[in-house]
């Protein structure tokens, strides 16, 4: 439509784009062309970019758009924020409750025997079933009473169950307790998986 009719809205409006890291360069440029006189406001976290659709950082630099950074973390427990800072080279200010963040090598443990409370949201986050099988996970978490495998957007999370979910489907979700099987994940996928945890984070590595 823009190619046929040109600018569709030339009024001085504000256009807000949330989770902009999921957009491509051409998609942002198309929005700019449609709203020719708009003030564009982009909100997001480039560390959560999991699909490469072009160099958004370069686009923003070329357009000379102002950049504002919010580095206070009210969501994750302090220990989780500190772990994420150390692991991914960030400098978020931890302003949260006390919690836990631990790393475990899969070769050094036989099983996870944590307690799971009925009121907790619990997730095991994996790259996909090609990286870690569901059967292996069920044998590994011996104290879990029930597993809930999330395979599509129509599947519902269950409190009290141990939810097994891929990292791509976990974006935007929060859990009191998270277990991350890092095998096969990119650095940004690891960041997304770790920051889903509100209180307790366990990273299971294969290094």
PDB file of C-alpha atoms in Angstrom:
ATOM      1  CA  UNK A   1       0.000   0.000   0.000  1.00  0.00           C
ATOM      2  CA  UNK A   2       2.790   2.397   0.871  1.00  0.00           C
ATOM      3  CA  UNK A   3       4.448   1.731  -2.497  1.00  0.00           C
ATOM      4  CA  UNK A   4       1.181   2.491  -4.310  1.00  0.00           C
ATOM      5  CA  UNK A   5      -0.146   5.404  -2.303  1.00  0.00           C
ATOM      6  CA  UNK A   6       2.917   6.871  -0.542  1.00  0.00           C
ATOM      7  CA  UNK A   7       2.647   8.175   3.035  1.00  0.00           C
ATOM      8  CA  UNK A   8      -0.613   6.958   4.548  1.00  0.00           C
ATOM      9  CA  UNK A   9      -0.538   9.190   7.617  1.00  0.00           C
ATOM     10  CA  UNK A  10       1.432  12.431   7.576  1.00  0.00           C
ATOM     11  CA  UNK A  11       0.151  13.766  10.882  1.00  0.00           C
ATOM     12  CA  UNK A  12       2.496  14.504  13.778  1.00  0.00           C
ATOM     13  CA  UNK A  13       1.795  11.390  15.837  1.00  0.00           C
ATOM     14  CA  UNK A  14       3.685   9.169  18.239  1.00  0.00           C
ATOM     15  CA  UNK A  15       4.293   5.585  17.121  1.00  0.00           C
ATOM     16  CA  UNK A  16       5.253   3.188  19.905  1.00  0.00           C
ATOM     17  CA  UNK A  17       6.930  -0.092  18.938  1.00  0.00           C
ATOM     18  CA  UNK A  18       7.291  -2.624  21.757  1.00  0.00           C
ATOM     19  CA  UNK A  19       9.781  -5.522  21.647  1.00  0.00           C
ATOM     20  CA  UNK A  20      11.472  -3.786  18.735  1.00  0.00           C
ATOM     21  CA  UNK A  21      14.343  -6.296  18.766  1.00  0.00           C
ATOM     22  CA  UNK A  22      11.944  -8.728  17.083  1.00  0.00           C
ATOM     23  CA  UNK A  23      11.486  -6.398  14.105  1.00  0.00           C
ATOM     24  CA  UNK A  24      13.626  -6.289  10.986  1.00  0.00           C
ATOM     25  CA  UNK A  25      15.315  -3.243   9.504  1.00  0.00           C
ATOM     26  CA  UNK A  26      12.886  -3.213   6.565  1.00  0.00           C
ATOM     27  CA  UNK A  27       9.892  -3.488   8.903  1.00  0.00           C
ATOM     28  CA  UNK A  28      11.026  -0.441  10.894  1.00  0.00           C
ATOM     29  CA  UNK A  29      11.711   1.468   7.701  1.00  0.00           C
ATOM     30  CA  UNK A  30       8.254   0.570   6.351  1.00  0.00           C
ATOM     31  CA  UNK A  31       6.606   1.934   9.502  1.00  0.00           C
ATOM     32  CA  UNK A  32       8.629   5.135   9.132  1.00  0.00           C
ATOM     33  CA  UNK A  33       7.480   5.518   5.541  1.00  0.00           C
ATOM     34  CA  UNK A  34       3.822   4.878   6.365  1.00  0.00           C
ATOM     35  CA  UNK A  35       3.862   7.441   9.188  1.00  0.00           C
ATOM     36  CA  UNK A  36       5.983  10.043   7.426  1.00  0.00           C
ATOM     37  CA  UNK A  37       5.915  12.728  10.122  1.00  0.00           C
ATOM     38  CA  UNK A  38       5.756  10.504  13.204  1.00  0.00           C
ATOM     39  CA  UNK A  39       7.899  10.441  16.313  1.00  0.00           C
ATOM     40  CA  UNK A  40       8.924   6.792  16.645  1.00  0.00           C
ATOM     41  CA  UNK A  41       9.567   5.382  20.127  1.00  0.00           C
ATOM     42  CA  UNK A  42      11.149   1.930  20.267  1.00  0.00           C
ATOM     43  CA  UNK A  43      11.125  -0.194  23.413  1.00  0.00           C
ATOM     44  CA  UNK A  44      12.987  -3.446  23.822  1.00  0.00           C
ATOM     45  CA  UNK A  45      16.086  -5.365  24.795  1.00  0.00           C
ATOM     46  CA  UNK A  46      18.586  -6.265  22.089  1.00  0.00           C
ATOM     47  CA  UNK A  47      19.923  -9.090  24.275  1.00  0.00           C
ATOM     48  CA  UNK A  48      16.587 -10.822  23.656  1.00  0.00           C
ATOM     49  CA  UNK A  49      16.989 -10.731  19.882  1.00  0.00           C
ATOM     50  CA  UNK A  50      16.889 -14.346  18.715  1.00  0.00           C
ATOM     51  CA  UNK A  51      16.241 -13.948  14.980  1.00  0.00           C
ATOM     52  CA  UNK A  52      18.615 -11.892  12.823  1.00  0.00           C
ATOM     53  CA  UNK A  53      16.612  -9.498  10.640  1.00  0.00           C
ATOM     54  CA  UNK A  54      19.351  -6.952  10.000  1.00  0.00           C
ATOM     55  CA  UNK A  55      21.471  -4.542  12.010  1.00  0.00           C
ATOM     56  CA  UNK A  56      18.913  -2.583  14.019  1.00  0.00           C
ATOM     57  CA  UNK A  57      21.612  -0.954  16.149  1.00  0.00           C
ATOM     58  CA  UNK A  58      23.263   0.426  13.009  1.00  0.00           C
ATOM     59  CA  UNK A  59      19.903   1.689  11.713  1.00  0.00           C
ATOM     60  CA  UNK A  60      19.213   3.576  14.934  1.00  0.00           C
ATOM     61  CA  UNK A  61      22.741   5.007  14.868  1.00  0.00           C
ATOM     62  CA  UNK A  62      22.375   6.114  11.239  1.00  0.00           C
ATOM     63  CA  UNK A  63      19.042   7.802  12.001  1.00  0.00           C
ATOM     64  CA  UNK A  64      20.661   9.585  14.981  1.00  0.00           C
ATOM     65  CA  UNK A  65      17.804   8.557  17.256  1.00  0.00           C
ATOM     66  CA  UNK A  66      18.340   9.170  20.952  1.00  0.00           C
ATOM     67  CA  UNK A  67      18.989   6.123  23.097  1.00  0.00           C
ATOM     68  CA  UNK A  68      17.887   5.816  26.728  1.00  0.00           C
ATOM     69  CA  UNK A  69      18.882   2.877  28.906  1.00  0.00           C
ATOM     70  CA  UNK A  70      16.953   1.628  31.939  1.00  0.00           C
ATOM     71  CA  UNK A  71      19.315  -0.466  34.014  1.00  0.00           C
ATOM     72  CA  UNK A  72      17.353  -0.993  37.243  1.00  0.00           C
ATOM     73  CA  UNK A  73      16.058  -4.540  37.613  1.00  0.00           C
ATOM     74  CA  UNK A  74      13.028  -4.837  39.876  1.00  0.00           C
ATOM     75  CA  UNK A  75      11.862  -8.212  38.539  1.00  0.00           C
ATOM     76  CA  UNK A  76      14.584 -10.774  39.121  1.00  0.00           C
ATOM     77  CA  UNK A  77      16.042 -11.637  42.507  1.00  0.00           C
ATOM     78  CA  UNK A  78      19.281  -9.856  43.318  1.00  0.00           C
ATOM     79  CA  UNK A  79      21.369 -13.004  42.954  1.00  0.00           C
ATOM     80  CA  UNK A  80      19.885 -13.673  39.522  1.00  0.00           C
ATOM     81  CA  UNK A  81      20.572 -10.115  38.367  1.00  0.00           C
ATOM     82  CA  UNK A  82      24.146 -10.341  39.637  1.00  0.00           C
ATOM     83  CA  UNK A  83      24.622 -13.670  37.859  1.00  0.00           C
ATOM     84  CA  UNK A  84      23.245 -12.269  34.592  1.00  0.00           C
ATOM     85  CA  UNK A  85      25.518  -9.222  34.915  1.00  0.00           C
ATOM     86  CA  UNK A  86      28.554 -11.421  35.392  1.00  0.00           C
ATOM     87  CA  UNK A  87      27.632 -13.955  32.737  1.00  0.00           C
ATOM     88  CA  UNK A  88      26.616 -11.558  29.971  1.00  0.00           C
ATOM     89  CA  UNK A  89      28.767  -8.505  30.717  1.00  0.00           C
ATOM     90  CA  UNK A  90      25.904  -6.238  31.822  1.00  0.00           C
ATOM     91  CA  UNK A  91      25.561  -3.649  34.582  1.00  0.00           C
ATOM     92  CA  UNK A  92      21.955  -3.867  35.729  1.00  0.00           C
ATOM     93  CA  UNK A  93      21.268  -2.521  39.210  1.00  0.00           C
ATOM     94  CA  UNK A  94      19.636  -5.283  41.273  1.00  0.00           C
ATOM     95  CA  UNK A  95      16.633  -4.020  43.224  1.00  0.00           C
ATOM     96  CA  UNK A  96      14.739  -7.173  44.080  1.00  0.00           C
ATOM     97  CA  UNK A  97      14.123  -9.861  46.642  1.00  0.00           C
ATOM     98  CA  UNK A  98      16.742 -12.379  47.731  1.00  0.00           C
ATOM     99  CA  UNK A  99      16.890 -15.566  45.731  1.00  0.00           C
ATOM    100  CA  UNK A 100      19.270 -18.079  44.228  1.00  0.00           C
ATOM    101  CA  UNK A 101      21.328 -18.548  41.092  1.00  0.00           C
ATOM    102  CA  UNK A 102      23.494 -21.650  40.745  1.00  0.00           C
ATOM    103  CA  UNK A 103      25.304 -23.459  37.942  1.00  0.00           C
ATOM    104  CA  UNK A 104      25.510 -27.241  37.741  1.00  0.00           C
ATOM    105  CA  UNK A 105      27.364 -29.390  35.242  1.00  0.00           C
ATOM    106  CA  UNK A 106      25.192 -32.190  33.944  1.00  0.00           C
ATOM    107  CA  UNK A 107      28.073 -34.651  34.238  1.00  0.00           C
ATOM    108  CA  UNK A 108      28.476 -33.906  37.936  1.00  0.00           C
ATOM    109  CA  UNK A 109      24.924 -34.595  39.114  1.00  0.00           C
ATOM    110  CA  UNK A 110      22.669 -37.618  38.849  1.00  0.00           C
ATOM    111  CA  UNK A 111      19.363 -35.859  39.343  1.00  0.00           C
ATOM    112  CA  UNK A 112      17.584 -32.726  40.564  1.00  0.00           C
ATOM    113  CA  UNK A 113      15.831 -33.378  43.868  1.00  0.00           C
ATOM    114  CA  UNK A 114      14.461 -29.923  44.681  1.00  0.00           C
ATOM    115  CA  UNK A 115      11.083 -29.458  46.352  1.00  0.00           C
ATOM    116  CA  UNK A 116       8.269 -28.116  44.185  1.00  0.00           C
ATOM    117  CA  UNK A 117       5.439 -26.219  45.871  1.00  0.00           C
ATOM    118  CA  UNK A 118       1.907 -26.292  44.503  1.00  0.00           C
ATOM    119  CA  UNK A 119       1.627 -22.505  44.312  1.00  0.00           C
ATOM    120  CA  UNK A 120       4.866 -22.000  42.387  1.00  0.00           C
ATOM    121  CA  UNK A 121       5.292 -21.444  38.690  1.00  0.00           C
ATOM    122  CA  UNK A 122       8.129 -23.746  37.675  1.00  0.00           C
ATOM    123  CA  UNK A 123       9.736 -24.077  34.245  1.00  0.00           C
ATOM    124  CA  UNK A 124      12.391 -26.203  32.613  1.00  0.00           C
ATOM    125  CA  UNK A 125      13.631 -24.252  29.592  1.00  0.00           C
ATOM    126  CA  UNK A 126      15.328 -26.033  26.724  1.00  0.00           C
ATOM    127  CA  UNK A 127      16.485 -25.129  23.231  1.00  0.00           C
ATOM    128  CA  UNK A 128      14.260 -27.818  21.719  1.00  0.00           C
ATOM    129  CA  UNK A 129      13.712 -31.563  21.971  1.00  0.00           C
ATOM    130  CA  UNK A 130      16.659 -32.087  19.642  1.00  0.00           C
ATOM    131  CA  UNK A 131      18.964 -30.696  22.325  1.00  0.00           C
ATOM    132  CA  UNK A 132      17.384 -32.312  25.403  1.00  0.00           C
ATOM    133  CA  UNK A 133      14.746 -35.036  25.265  1.00  0.00           C
ATOM    134  CA  UNK A 134      11.560 -34.884  27.324  1.00  0.00           C
ATOM    135  CA  UNK A 135      12.148 -38.458  28.538  1.00  0.00           C
ATOM    136  CA  UNK A 136      15.593 -37.508  29.852  1.00  0.00           C
ATOM    137  CA  UNK A 137      14.159 -34.502  31.705  1.00  0.00           C
ATOM    138  CA  UNK A 138      11.443 -36.588  33.345  1.00  0.00           C
ATOM    139  CA  UNK A 139      14.026 -39.059  34.632  1.00  0.00           C
ATOM    140  CA  UNK A 140      16.350 -36.260  35.753  1.00  0.00           C
ATOM    141  CA  UNK A 141      13.747 -34.442  37.897  1.00  0.00           C
ATOM    142  CA  UNK A 142      12.825 -37.266  40.240  1.00  0.00           C
ATOM    143  CA  UNK A 143      10.844 -35.255  42.800  1.00  0.00           C
ATOM    144  CA  UNK A 144       8.441 -33.629  40.311  1.00  0.00           C
ATOM    145  CA  UNK A 145       4.884 -34.909  40.726  1.00  0.00           C
ATOM    146  CA  UNK A 146       3.596 -33.793  37.334  1.00  0.00           C
ATOM    147  CA  UNK A 147       5.101 -32.514  34.090  1.00  0.00           C
ATOM    148  CA  UNK A 148       3.333 -30.183  31.675  1.00  0.00           C
ATOM    149  CA  UNK A 149       4.890 -30.041  28.211  1.00  0.00           C
ATOM    150  CA  UNK A 150       4.216 -26.803  26.325  1.00  0.00           C
ATOM    151  CA  UNK A 151       4.288 -27.518  22.600  1.00  0.00           C
ATOM    152  CA  UNK A 152       2.234 -24.672  21.141  1.00  0.00           C
ATOM    153  CA  UNK A 153       0.677 -21.315  21.982  1.00  0.00           C
ATOM    154  CA  UNK A 154      -2.625 -22.994  22.874  1.00  0.00           C
ATOM    155  CA  UNK A 155      -1.064 -25.087  25.646  1.00  0.00           C
ATOM    156  CA  UNK A 156      -1.545 -23.599  29.124  1.00  0.00           C
ATOM    157  CA  UNK A 157       1.026 -23.261  31.880  1.00  0.00           C
ATOM    158  CA  UNK A 158       0.134 -25.005  35.136  1.00  0.00           C
ATOM    159  CA  UNK A 159       0.994 -23.888  38.639  1.00  0.00           C
ATOM    160  CA  UNK A 160       2.266 -26.739  40.766  1.00  0.00           C
ATOM    161  CA  UNK A 161       3.403 -28.673  37.699  1.00  0.00           C
ATOM    162  CA  UNK A 162       6.880 -28.597  36.205  1.00  0.00           C
ATOM    163  CA  UNK A 163       6.380 -26.909  32.842  1.00  0.00           C
ATOM    164  CA  UNK A 164       8.742 -27.929  30.053  1.00  0.00           C
ATOM    165  CA  UNK A 165       9.032 -25.185  27.463  1.00  0.00           C
ATOM    166  CA  UNK A 166      11.368 -24.105  24.666  1.00  0.00           C
ATOM    167  CA  UNK A 167      13.290 -20.862  25.026  1.00  0.00           C
ATOM    168  CA  UNK A 168      11.494 -19.293  22.055  1.00  0.00           C
ATOM    169  CA  UNK A 169       8.107 -19.904  23.679  1.00  0.00           C
ATOM    170  CA  UNK A 170       9.283 -18.679  27.095  1.00  0.00           C
ATOM    171  CA  UNK A 171       9.798 -15.071  25.971  1.00  0.00           C
ATOM    172  CA  UNK A 172       7.621 -12.703  27.974  1.00  0.00           C
ATOM    173  CA  UNK A 173       6.858 -15.281  30.682  1.00  0.00           C
ATOM    174  CA  UNK A 174       7.891 -15.368  34.339  1.00  0.00           C
ATOM    175  CA  UNK A 175       8.387 -18.223  36.786  1.00  0.00           C
ATOM    176  CA  UNK A 176       9.341 -18.372  40.454  1.00  0.00           C
ATOM    177  CA  UNK A 177      11.712 -21.242  39.723  1.00  0.00           C
ATOM    178  CA  UNK A 178      13.555 -21.893  36.440  1.00  0.00           C
ATOM    179  CA  UNK A 179      15.912 -24.656  35.304  1.00  0.00           C
ATOM    180  CA  UNK A 180      17.846 -23.914  32.117  1.00  0.00           C
ATOM    181  CA  UNK A 181      19.364 -26.687  30.014  1.00  0.00           C
ATOM    182  CA  UNK A 182      21.840 -24.609  28.030  1.00  0.00           C
ATOM    183  CA  UNK A 183      22.730 -27.231  25.443  1.00  0.00           C
ATOM    184  CA  UNK A 184      22.397 -25.838  21.921  1.00  0.00           C
ATOM    185  CA  UNK A 185      21.385 -22.327  22.983  1.00  0.00           C
ATOM    186  CA  UNK A 186      22.867 -19.150  21.552  1.00  0.00           C
ATOM    187  CA  UNK A 187      24.126 -16.460  23.939  1.00  0.00           C
ATOM    188  CA  UNK A 188      20.914 -14.455  23.546  1.00  0.00           C
ATOM    189  CA  UNK A 189      18.766 -17.541  24.107  1.00  0.00           C
ATOM    190  CA  UNK A 190      20.668 -18.223  27.332  1.00  0.00           C
ATOM    191  CA  UNK A 191      20.024 -14.634  28.422  1.00  0.00           C
ATOM    192  CA  UNK A 192      16.294 -14.947  27.698  1.00  0.00           C
ATOM    193  CA  UNK A 193      16.077 -18.263  29.545  1.00  0.00           C
ATOM    194  CA  UNK A 194      17.921 -17.010  32.625  1.00  0.00           C
ATOM    195  CA  UNK A 195      15.872 -13.832  32.956  1.00  0.00           C
ATOM    196  CA  UNK A 196      12.579 -15.778  33.061  1.00  0.00           C
ATOM    197  CA  UNK A 197      13.416 -16.680  36.687  1.00  0.00           C
ATOM    198  CA  UNK A 198      11.995 -14.425  39.390  1.00  0.00           C
ATOM    199  CA  UNK A 199      13.408 -16.088  42.506  1.00  0.00           C
ATOM    200  CA  UNK A 200      15.404 -19.278  41.846  1.00  0.00           C
ATOM    201  CA  UNK A 201      17.575 -20.020  38.809  1.00  0.00           C
ATOM    202  CA  UNK A 202      19.489 -23.225  38.119  1.00  0.00           C
ATOM    203  CA  UNK A 203      21.671 -23.416  35.022  1.00  0.00           C
ATOM    204  CA  UNK A 204      22.517 -26.918  33.839  1.00  0.00           C
ATOM    205  CA  UNK A 205      25.470 -26.853  31.494  1.00  0.00           C
ATOM    206  CA  UNK A 206      27.173 -29.567  29.477  1.00  0.00           C
ATOM    207  CA  UNK A 207      30.622 -27.972  29.435  1.00  0.00           C
TER     208      UNK A 207
END
